[in-house]
Amino acid sequence: MTIKNICCIGAGYVGGPTMTVIAQKCPNIKVTVVDINEARINAWNNSDLNKLPVFEPGLDSIVEEARDRNLFFSTNVDAAIDEADMIFISVNTPTKTYGKGKGMAADLKYIELCARQIAKVAKTDKIVVEKSTLPVRTASAIKNILDHTGNGVKFQILSNPEFLAEGTAVQDLLKPDRVLIGGDTSAEGEQAIQALVDIYANWVPKDHILTTNVWSSELSKLTANAFLAQRVSSINAMSVICEKTGADVSEVSKAIGMDSRIGPKFLKASVGFGGSCFQKDILNLVYIAKSYGLNEVADYWEQVILMNDYQKNRFSDNIVSTLYNTVSGKKIAFLGWAFKKDTNDTRESAAIKVADNLLNERAHVEVYDPKVTEEQIYTDIDYLNSRNYEENRKLLKVNSDPYECCKSAHAIAVLTEWDEFKTYDWQKIYNNMQKPAFVFDGRGVLDTKVLEDIGFVCYSIGKGHV
Ligand code: UDX
Ligand code: ADP
């Protein structure tokens, strides 16, 4: 079976970049990315490539190459479904905020709506690919909806989880460690798997394309994210011990990372992991474990989240106690708001929780981030409902100039590891701050020695003072 026409439902951080790369690498396939969010689609179609809705290094030039050749962005969901041989579902699956499984289970309402829409529109057989992170056994729910349409159309459901990380999405898509495709073991299932393998084989070496059954594929995605998050929580747990004992967590990371059994990646201590996946996927895993009565398993994974919450709260507590137990009316400058560098995504960013804690202490927080908009920052902080609209605007400001942002501040907190922070004129920043001038580096990116020589009082995550 040769695929000629792909539709992707959901033009977000996953759907947009993934389809852009597929379109670039498969010029003979027409790829249409659809979304109900008209503003988002307009942004993908914007002739100014700086205005794409997702910022990813290298993405703009690939969009430019493929857009309007064989890559299209549209709000006409039905037409794209109708035309397609293969449909990717790449809509958001947030943690449920209501009802059974509240705060833990994934909210599948967007997925279900997509399945129902496909069922309604499809007139020819289709392969449906789950791209969003989903709890195990979602494929069977989708299949159930699709198989009961009564219009004789046959559907094959594949699971093809996305392992791209934001900020490196393009590289991760061009050179993936592996592509995972889960499908049915029937002859039709195997045909569908092969059709998707053939697409990736246009640029991914065959031995990097793994095929499994659907459940293994779905569970592998949750497992990968749980393991990665667990490494961050493990090193963050060690960062506290380092601070108490005078060890340096970056030295500990290096020392253990050279053990080939452990490896060097994901051992960077931080103010806490963020992003749309880690917390959501672990909560999902916890929910699945609990629903099978596996309470010990659930508790084990939940601890990764609890450690992460502790790390965020510990960081803001330290700011308050260092600033003589009160930050009321004091200006704290935030460098960074995104959940990691090289992305404009702020979902679950540690900065949001740290800001919330400090605002509750009546601090004046001023934020600079090179990629995150003022509108997004206020949206994030308003969403918490901790204070009203006016209070948030009174206590929190956003500044597009880092030097102005730090001016007259009592302390600077580094929340994202943007490279540009290392290149700043720190002497100039110091001269314009209140004294003593404090820096709280939640990412361990600044050279404490240089800052201390200037006169700053420095706290760097995981770095103890002997
Ligand atoms: C993650 C997975 O890496 C990716 O495979 C999956 O598809 C989606 O979820 P992402 O959330 O985009 O990707 O970013 P990632 O690089 O994994 O970072 C997640 C968070 O962990 C960030 O807040 C990051 O700053 C933090 N982190 C990461 C650390 O604090 N220390 C580290 O050593 C690594
Ligand atoms: P992710 O990080 O998983 O890509 P995003 O929130 O960035 O998540 O993107 C998901 C996109 O899916 C959003 O732009 C949203 O508007 C879109 N979406 C959700 N439900 C539907 C639907 N039924 N039809 C079309 N698009 C949808």
Coordinates of C-alpha atoms and ligand atoms in Angstrom, one line a residue:
M1 CA 0.0 0.0 0.0
T2 CA 1.5 3.4 -1.0
I3 CA 0.4 6.4 0.9
K4 CA -0.2 9.5 -1.3
N5 CA -2.1 11.7 1.0
I6 CA -1.6 12.4 4.7
C7 CA -3.7 14.4 7.1
C8 CA -2.6 15.4 10.6
I9 CA -5.2 16.6 13.0
G10 CA -3.6 19.1 15.5
A11 CA -1.0 21.7 14.4
G12 CA 0.8 22.0 17.7
Y13 CA 4.3 21.4 19.0
V14 CA 4.2 17.8 17.9
G15 CA 2.0 17.8 14.7
G16 CA 3.5 20.9 13.1
P17 CA 7.2 20.0 13.2
T18 CA 6.6 16.3 12.6
M19 CA 4.5 16.9 9.5
T20 CA 6.9 19.5 8.2
V21 CA 9.8 17.0 8.2
I22 CA 7.6 14.2 6.7
A23 CA 6.7 16.6 3.9
Q24 CA 10.2 17.7 3.3
K25 CA 11.5 14.1 3.1
C26 CA 8.5 12.7 1.1
P27 CA 7.9 15.3 -1.7
N28 CA 5.5 12.8 -3.4
I29 CA 3.1 12.7 -0.5
K30 CA 0.6 15.6 0.1
V31 CA 0.6 16.5 3.8
T32 CA -2.2 18.6 5.2
V33 CA -2.1 19.7 8.8
V34 CA -5.4 20.8 10.1
D35 CA -6.5 22.5 13.4
I36 CA -9.7 24.0 14.7
N37 CA -7.6 26.9 16.0
E38 CA -7.8 29.4 13.1
A39 CA -5.2 31.7 14.6
R40 CA -2.7 28.9 14.8
I41 CA -3.3 27.8 11.2
N42 CA -2.9 31.4 10.0
A43 CA 0.4 31.6 11.9
W44 CA 1.6 28.5 10.2
N45 CA 0.7 30.1 6.9
N46 CA 2.3 33.4 7.8
S47 CA 4.8 34.6 5.1
D48 CA 6.9 36.0 7.9
L49 CA 8.7 32.9 9.1
N50 CA 9.5 34.5 12.5
K51 CA 5.8 34.4 13.2
L52 CA 5.3 30.6 13.1
P53 CA 3.4 29.4 16.2
V54 CA 6.2 27.1 17.2
F55 CA 9.7 28.2 17.6
E56 CA 12.2 25.5 16.9
P57 CA 15.8 26.0 15.6
G58 CA 15.9 25.1 11.9
L59 CA 12.2 24.7 11.5
D60 CA 11.5 27.9 9.5
S61 CA 13.7 26.9 6.5
I62 CA 12.1 23.5 6.2
V63 CA 8.6 25.1 6.4
E64 CA 9.7 27.5 3.7
E65 CA 10.9 24.6 1.5
A66 CA 7.8 22.4 1.8
R67 CA 4.9 24.8 2.4
D68 CA 2.6 25.1 -0.6
R69 CA 4.6 22.5 -2.4
N70 CA 3.3 19.4 -0.6
L71 CA 2.7 20.8 2.9
F72 CA -0.5 22.6 3.6
F73 CA -2.0 24.1 6.8
S74 CA -5.8 24.4 6.9
T75 CA -8.8 24.7 9.1
N76 CA -10.9 22.5 6.8
V77 CA -10.7 19.3 8.9
D78 CA -13.4 17.4 7.1
A79 CA -11.9 17.9 3.6
A80 CA -8.4 16.8 4.8
I81 CA -9.8 13.7 6.5
D82 CA -11.8 12.8 3.4
E83 CA -8.8 13.0 1.0
A84 CA -6.3 11.2 3.2
D85 CA -5.1 7.6 3.2
M86 CA -3.4 8.0 6.5
I87 CA -4.5 10.3 9.4
F88 CA -2.3 11.3 12.3
I89 CA -4.0 12.3 15.5
S90 CA -1.8 14.9 17.2
V91 CA -4.2 16.7 19.4
N92 CA -3.5 17.6 23.0
T93 CA -4.2 15.2 25.8
P94 CA -4.0 17.2 29.0
T95 CA -4.4 15.8 32.5
K96 CA -8.1 15.7 33.5
T97 CA -9.2 18.6 35.6
Y98 CA -12.6 17.2 36.5
G99 CA -14.4 14.0 37.4
K100 CA -12.9 10.5 37.8
G101 CA -9.1 10.5 37.5
K102 CA -9.0 14.3 38.1
G103 CA -5.4 15.5 38.3
M104 CA -4.0 12.2 37.0
A105 CA -5.7 10.5 34.1
A106 CA -5.3 11.9 30.6
D107 CA -8.3 13.8 29.3
L108 CA -9.2 11.9 26.1
K109 CA -12.0 14.1 25.0
Y110 CA -10.1 15.7 22.1
I111 CA -9.0 12.3 20.9
E112 CA -12.5 11.0 21.1
L113 CA -13.8 14.0 19.2
C114 CA -11.3 13.3 16.5
A115 CA -12.2 9.7 16.2
R116 CA -15.9 10.6 15.9
Q117 CA -15.1 13.2 13.3
I118 CA -13.1 10.6 11.2
A119 CA -15.9 8.1 11.6
K120 CA -18.4 10.6 10.3
V121 CA -16.4 11.9 7.3
A122 CA -14.5 8.9 6.0
K123 CA -15.8 7.2 2.9
T124 CA -12.7 5.1 2.1
D125 CA -10.5 2.8 4.2
K126 CA -7.9 4.7 6.3
I127 CA -4.9 4.1 8.5
V128 CA -5.3 6.1 11.7
V129 CA -2.0 6.9 13.6
E130 CA -1.9 7.9 17.2
K131 CA 0.8 10.5 17.6
S132 CA -0.3 12.1 20.9
T133 CA 0.9 10.6 24.1
L134 CA -1.9 8.4 25.3
P135 CA -2.7 6.0 28.1
V136 CA -2.2 2.4 27.2
R137 CA -5.3 0.9 25.4
T138 CA -6.4 4.2 23.8
A139 CA -6.0 2.6 20.4
S140 CA -8.7 0.1 21.3
A141 CA -11.1 3.0 22.3
I142 CA -10.4 4.7 19.0
K143 CA -10.9 1.4 17.1
N144 CA -14.2 0.9 18.9
I145 CA -15.6 4.2 17.8
L146 CA -14.4 3.8 14.3
D147 CA -15.6 0.2 13.9
H148 CA -19.1 1.1 14.9
T149 CA -19.9 3.6 12.2
G150 CA -21.8 1.2 10.1
N151 CA -20.7 2.6 6.8
G152 CA -18.4 -0.3 5.9
V153 CA -15.2 1.7 5.9
K154 CA -12.2 -0.2 7.3
F155 CA -9.7 1.4 9.7
Q156 CA -6.3 0.2 10.9
I157 CA -5.0 1.9 14.1
L158 CA -1.3 2.4 14.6
S159 CA 0.6 3.8 17.6
N160 CA 3.6 5.9 16.6
P161 CA 4.7 7.8 19.6
E162 CA 6.7 11.0 19.2
F163 CA 10.0 11.1 21.1
L164 CA 11.1 14.6 19.9
A165 CA 12.2 17.0 22.6
E166 CA 11.4 20.7 22.2
G167 CA 14.2 22.9 21.3
T168 CA 15.8 20.1 19.3
A169 CA 12.7 18.9 17.5
V170 CA 14.1 19.2 14.0
Q171 CA 17.3 17.3 14.7
D172 CA 15.3 14.7 16.7
L173 CA 13.0 14.2 13.7
L174 CA 15.8 14.2 11.1
K175 CA 18.0 11.8 13.1
P176 CA 15.7 9.9 15.5
D177 CA 17.3 7.4 17.9
R178 CA 14.5 5.2 16.9
V179 CA 11.0 5.3 15.3
L180 CA 8.5 3.1 17.1
I181 CA 5.4 1.8 15.3
G182 CA 2.8 -0.4 17.0
G183 CA 0.1 -2.2 15.2
D184 CA -2.2 -5.1 14.9
T185 CA -0.7 -8.5 14.3
S186 CA -3.3 -9.4 11.6
A187 CA -2.3 -9.3 7.9
E188 CA -4.1 -6.0 7.5
G189 CA -2.4 -4.6 10.6
E190 CA 1.0 -5.6 9.2
Q191 CA 0.2 -4.0 5.9
A192 CA -0.6 -0.8 7.7
I193 CA 2.6 -1.0 9.8
Q194 CA 4.6 -1.4 6.5
A195 CA 2.9 1.6 4.9
L196 CA 4.2 3.8 7.8
V197 CA 7.6 2.1 7.9
D198 CA 7.9 3.0 4.2
I199 CA 7.3 6.6 4.9
Y200 CA 10.0 6.8 7.6
A201 CA 12.4 4.7 5.5
N202 CA 12.8 7.7 3.2
W203 CA 15.3 9.1 5.7
V204 CA 15.5 6.9 8.8
P205 CA 17.8 3.8 8.6
K206 CA 15.7 0.6 8.6
D207 CA 17.4 -0.8 11.8
H208 CA 16.2 2.4 13.6
I209 CA 12.6 1.6 12.9
L210 CA 11.1 -0.7 15.5
T211 CA 7.7 -2.4 15.1
T212 CA 5.8 -3.8 18.1
N213 CA 2.2 -4.6 19.1
V214 CA 0.1 -1.6 19.9
W215 CA 0.2 -1.9 23.7
S216 CA 4.0 -2.1 23.8
S217 CA 4.3 1.0 21.7
E218 CA 1.9 3.0 23.8
L219 CA 3.5 1.9 27.0
S220 CA 7.0 2.5 25.7
K221 CA 6.3 6.2 25.3
L222 CA 5.1 6.6 28.9
T223 CA 8.1 4.5 30.1
A224 CA 10.7 6.5 28.2
N225 CA 9.4 9.8 29.7
A226 CA 9.1 8.3 33.2
F227 CA 12.7 7.1 33.1
L228 CA 14.0 10.4 31.8
A229 CA 12.0 12.4 34.4
Q230 CA 13.2 10.0 37.1
R231 CA 16.8 10.7 36.2
V232 CA 16.2 14.5 36.6
S233 CA 14.5 13.9 40.0
S234 CA 17.3 11.6 41.1
I235 CA 20.0 14.2 40.3
N236 CA 17.8 16.9 41.9
A237 CA 17.5 14.8 45.0
M238 CA 21.3 14.6 45.1
S239 CA 21.6 18.4 44.5
V240 CA 20.1 19.0 48.0
I241 CA 22.6 16.7 49.6
C242 CA 25.4 18.5 47.6
E243 CA 24.3 21.9 48.9
K244 CA 24.3 20.6 52.5
T245 CA 27.6 18.8 52.3
G246 CA 29.7 21.1 50.1
A247 CA 29.8 18.8 47.1
D248 CA 29.2 20.1 43.6
V249 CA 26.4 18.4 41.7
S250 CA 27.9 19.0 38.3
E251 CA 31.1 17.2 39.5
V252 CA 28.9 14.3 40.8
S253 CA 27.0 14.2 37.5
K254 CA 30.2 14.0 35.5
A255 CA 31.7 11.4 37.7
I256 CA 28.6 9.1 37.5
G257 CA 27.9 9.9 33.9
M258 CA 31.2 8.4 32.8
D259 CA 30.0 5.1 34.0
S260 CA 28.9 3.6 30.7
R261 CA 26.0 1.9 32.4
I262 CA 24.6 5.2 33.6
G263 CA 25.6 7.5 30.7
P264 CA 26.0 11.3 30.8
K265 CA 22.6 12.6 29.6
F266 CA 19.7 13.9 31.7
L267 CA 21.9 14.4 34.8
K268 CA 21.7 18.1 34.9
A269 CA 20.3 19.4 38.2
S270 CA 17.7 22.1 37.8
V271 CA 15.0 24.0 39.5
G272 CA 12.7 21.2 38.3
F273 CA 11.6 19.7 35.1
G274 CA 8.7 21.1 33.1
G275 CA 7.2 20.6 29.7
S276 CA 4.0 19.1 28.5
C277 CA 5.0 15.5 28.8
F278 CA 6.9 14.4 31.9
Q279 CA 4.4 15.2 34.6
K280 CA 1.4 14.3 32.5
D281 CA 2.9 11.0 31.5
I282 CA 4.0 10.0 35.0
L283 CA 0.6 10.9 36.4
N284 CA -0.9 8.8 33.7
L285 CA 1.3 5.9 34.6
V286 CA 0.4 6.3 38.3
Y287 CA -3.3 6.3 37.3
I288 CA -2.9 3.2 35.3
A289 CA -1.0 1.4 38.1
K290 CA -3.7 2.4 40.6
S291 CA -6.5 1.3 38.4
Y292 CA -4.9 -2.2 38.4
G293 CA -4.5 -2.0 42.2
L294 CA -0.7 -1.7 41.9
N295 CA -0.3 0.8 44.7
E296 CA 3.4 0.2 45.3
V297 CA 4.1 0.8 41.6
A298 CA 2.0 3.9 41.7
D299 CA 3.7 5.3 44.8
Y300 CA 7.1 4.6 43.3
W301 CA 6.5 6.7 40.2
E302 CA 4.6 9.4 42.0
Q303 CA 7.7 10.1 44.1
V304 CA 9.3 11.4 40.9
I305 CA 6.7 14.2 40.8
L306 CA 6.8 14.9 44.5
M307 CA 10.6 15.3 44.3
N308 CA 10.0 17.8 41.4
D309 CA 7.5 19.8 43.4
Y310 CA 9.9 19.9 46.3
Q311 CA 12.7 21.2 44.1
K312 CA 10.6 24.1 42.8
N313 CA 9.3 25.1 46.3
R314 CA 12.8 24.7 47.8
F315 CA 14.1 27.2 45.3
S316 CA 11.6 29.9 46.1
D317 CA 11.9 29.2 49.8
N318 CA 15.6 29.7 49.6
I319 CA 15.2 33.1 47.9
V320 CA 12.8 34.2 50.6
S321 CA 15.0 33.0 53.5
T322 CA 18.2 34.4 51.9
L323 CA 16.6 37.8 51.4
Y324 CA 16.2 38.1 55.2
N325 CA 12.9 36.2 55.3
T326 CA 11.0 38.8 53.5
V327 CA 10.6 39.6 49.8
S328 CA 7.5 41.8 50.2
G329 CA 7.9 44.8 47.9
K330 CA 11.3 43.6 46.7
K331 CA 12.0 43.3 43.0
I332 CA 13.1 39.8 41.9
A333 CA 14.2 39.6 38.3
F334 CA 13.5 36.4 36.4
L335 CA 15.8 35.4 33.6
G336 CA 13.9 32.9 31.6
W337 CA 10.3 31.7 31.7
A338 CA 10.3 28.8 29.1
F339 CA 10.5 25.3 30.5
K340 CA 13.9 24.9 28.8
K341 CA 16.1 26.8 26.4
D342 CA 15.4 27.1 22.7
T343 CA 11.7 26.9 22.9
N344 CA 8.8 29.4 23.5
D345 CA 6.8 26.7 25.3
T346 CA 6.0 27.4 28.9
R347 CA 3.8 24.4 29.8
E348 CA 4.5 23.2 33.4
S349 CA 7.6 25.5 33.5
A350 CA 9.2 25.6 36.9
A351 CA 9.3 29.4 36.5
I352 CA 5.5 29.5 36.9
K353 CA 5.5 27.8 40.3
V354 CA 8.5 29.8 41.6
A355 CA 6.8 33.0 40.5
D356 CA 3.6 32.0 42.1
N357 CA 5.3 31.3 45.4
L358 CA 7.1 34.6 45.4
L359 CA 4.0 36.6 44.4
N360 CA 2.2 35.0 47.3
E361 CA 5.0 36.6 49.4
R362 CA 4.2 39.9 47.8
A363 CA 7.4 40.1 45.9
H364 CA 7.6 42.2 42.7
V365 CA 8.6 39.8 40.0
E366 CA 9.9 41.1 36.6
V367 CA 10.4 38.6 33.8
Y368 CA 12.7 38.6 30.8
D369 CA 12.6 35.7 28.3
P370 CA 14.0 35.9 24.8
K371 CA 11.1 33.9 23.2
V372 CA 8.1 33.9 25.5
T373 CA 5.5 36.6 24.9
E374 CA 4.2 38.9 27.6
E375 CA 0.7 37.6 26.9
Q376 CA 1.8 34.0 27.5
I377 CA 3.4 34.9 30.8
Y378 CA 0.2 36.6 32.1
T379 CA -1.9 33.7 30.8
D380 CA 0.3 31.2 32.8
I381 CA 0.1 33.2 36.0
D382 CA -3.6 34.0 35.7
Y383 CA -4.4 30.4 35.0
L384 CA -3.3 29.5 38.6
N385 CA -6.1 31.6 40.1
S386 CA -3.9 32.4 43.0
R387 CA -4.5 36.2 42.7
N388 CA -6.9 38.3 40.6
Y389 CA -6.2 39.8 37.3
E390 CA -5.2 43.3 38.6
E391 CA -3.0 41.9 41.4
N392 CA -1.1 39.8 38.9
R393 CA -0.4 42.9 36.7
K394 CA 0.5 45.0 39.7
L395 CA 3.0 42.5 41.1
L396 CA 4.4 40.9 37.9
K397 CA 5.9 42.8 35.0
V398 CA 7.4 41.6 31.8
N399 CA 10.4 43.3 30.3
S400 CA 11.9 42.8 26.8
D401 CA 15.3 44.1 27.9
P402 CA 17.3 41.9 30.3
Y403 CA 19.3 44.8 31.6
E404 CA 16.2 46.9 32.4
C405 CA 14.6 43.8 33.9
C406 CA 17.5 43.4 36.4
K407 CA 17.7 47.1 37.2
S408 CA 17.2 47.9 40.9
A409 CA 16.4 44.3 41.6
H410 CA 17.3 42.8 45.0
A411 CA 17.9 39.4 43.4
I412 CA 18.1 37.7 40.0
A413 CA 16.7 34.2 39.6
V414 CA 17.7 32.1 36.5
L415 CA 14.9 29.8 35.6
T416 CA 15.8 28.8 32.0
E417 CA 19.2 27.9 30.7
W418 CA 19.2 30.3 27.7
D419 CA 22.8 30.5 26.3
E420 CA 22.6 34.3 26.0
F421 CA 22.6 34.7 29.8
K422 CA 26.3 33.7 29.8
T423 CA 27.2 36.5 27.5
Y424 CA 25.7 39.4 29.5
D425 CA 27.8 42.2 30.9
W426 CA 27.4 41.1 34.5
Q427 CA 29.4 44.0 35.9
K428 CA 26.9 46.4 34.4
I429 CA 24.0 44.4 35.8
Y430 CA 25.6 44.4 39.2
N431 CA 26.2 48.2 39.2
N432 CA 22.5 48.8 38.7
M433 CA 21.2 46.4 41.4
Q434 CA 20.3 46.8 45.1
K435 CA 23.1 45.7 47.3
P436 CA 23.9 43.1 48.4
A437 CA 23.1 41.8 44.9
F438 CA 21.9 38.2 44.9
V439 CA 21.9 35.7 42.0
F440 CA 19.9 32.4 42.4
D441 CA 21.0 30.2 39.5
G442 CA 18.3 27.5 39.2
R443 CA 20.0 26.0 36.1
G444 CA 23.7 26.1 37.1
V445 CA 24.5 28.0 33.9
L446 CA 26.4 31.0 35.2
D447 CA 30.0 31.0 36.3
T448 CA 29.7 31.7 40.1
K449 CA 33.4 32.4 40.4
V450 CA 33.2 35.3 37.9
L451 CA 30.0 36.6 39.6
E452 CA 31.4 36.4 43.1
D453 CA 34.5 38.3 42.0
I454 CA 32.2 41.1 40.7
G455 CA 30.5 41.2 44.1
F456 CA 27.4 39.1 43.7
V457 CA 26.2 36.8 46.4
C458 CA 25.6 33.6 44.5
Y459 CA 23.5 30.5 45.0
S460 CA 23.8 27.9 42.3
I461 CA 21.6 24.8 42.4
G462 CA 23.5 21.8 43.8
K463 CA 26.6 23.7 44.6
G464 CA 27.5 23.6 48.3
H465 CA 29.7 26.1 50.1
V466 CA 32.5 24.3 51.9
Ligands
UDX1 C1 10.4 15.1 26.6 C2 11.2 13.9 26.1 O1 12.6 14.2 26.2 C3 10.7 13.6 24.7 O2 11.4 12.4 24.2 C4 9.2 13.5 24.6 O3 8.8 13.2 23.3 C5 8.5 14.7 25.2 O4 9.0 15.0 26.5 P1 10.7 17.8 26.3 O5 9.7 17.9 27.4 O6 10.4 18.6 25.1 O7 10.8 16.2 25.8 O8 12.1 18.2 26.9 P2 13.3 17.5 27.7 O9 14.5 17.9 27.0 O10 13.0 16.1 27.9 O11 13.2 18.3 29.1 C6 12.2 18.2 30.0 C7 12.5 19.0 31.2 O12 13.5 18.4 32.0 C8 12.9 20.4 31.0 O13 12.3 21.3 31.9 C9 14.4 20.4 31.2 O14 14.9 21.6 31.5 C10 14.5 19.4 32.3 N1 15.8 18.7 32.4 C11 16.2 17.9 31.3 C12 16.6 18.9 33.5 O15 16.2 19.6 34.4 N2 17.8 18.2 33.5 C13 18.3 17.4 32.5 O16 19.4 16.9 32.7 C14 17.4 17.3 31.4
ADP2 P1 1.2 19.0 21.4 O1 2.3 19.5 22.2 O2 0.7 17.6 21.8 O3 1.4 19.1 19.9 P2 -0.6 21.3 21.4 O4 -1.5 21.8 22.4 O5 0.6 22.1 21.0 O6 -0.1 19.8 21.8 O7 -1.4 21.1 20.0 C1 -2.5 20.3 19.9 C2 -3.4 21.0 18.8 O8 -4.5 20.2 18.6 C3 -4.0 22.4 19.2 O9 -3.6 23.4 18.3 C4 -5.5 22.2 19.2 O10 -6.2 23.3 18.7 C5 -5.7 21.0 18.2 N1 -6.9 20.3 18.4 C6 -7.5 19.8 19.5 N2 -8.6 19.1 19.2 C7 -8.8 19.2 17.8 C8 -9.8 18.7 16.9 N3 -10.9 18.0 17.3 N4 -9.7 19.0 15.6 C9 -8.6 19.7 15.2 N5 -7.6 20.2 16.0 C10 -7.7 19.9 17.3

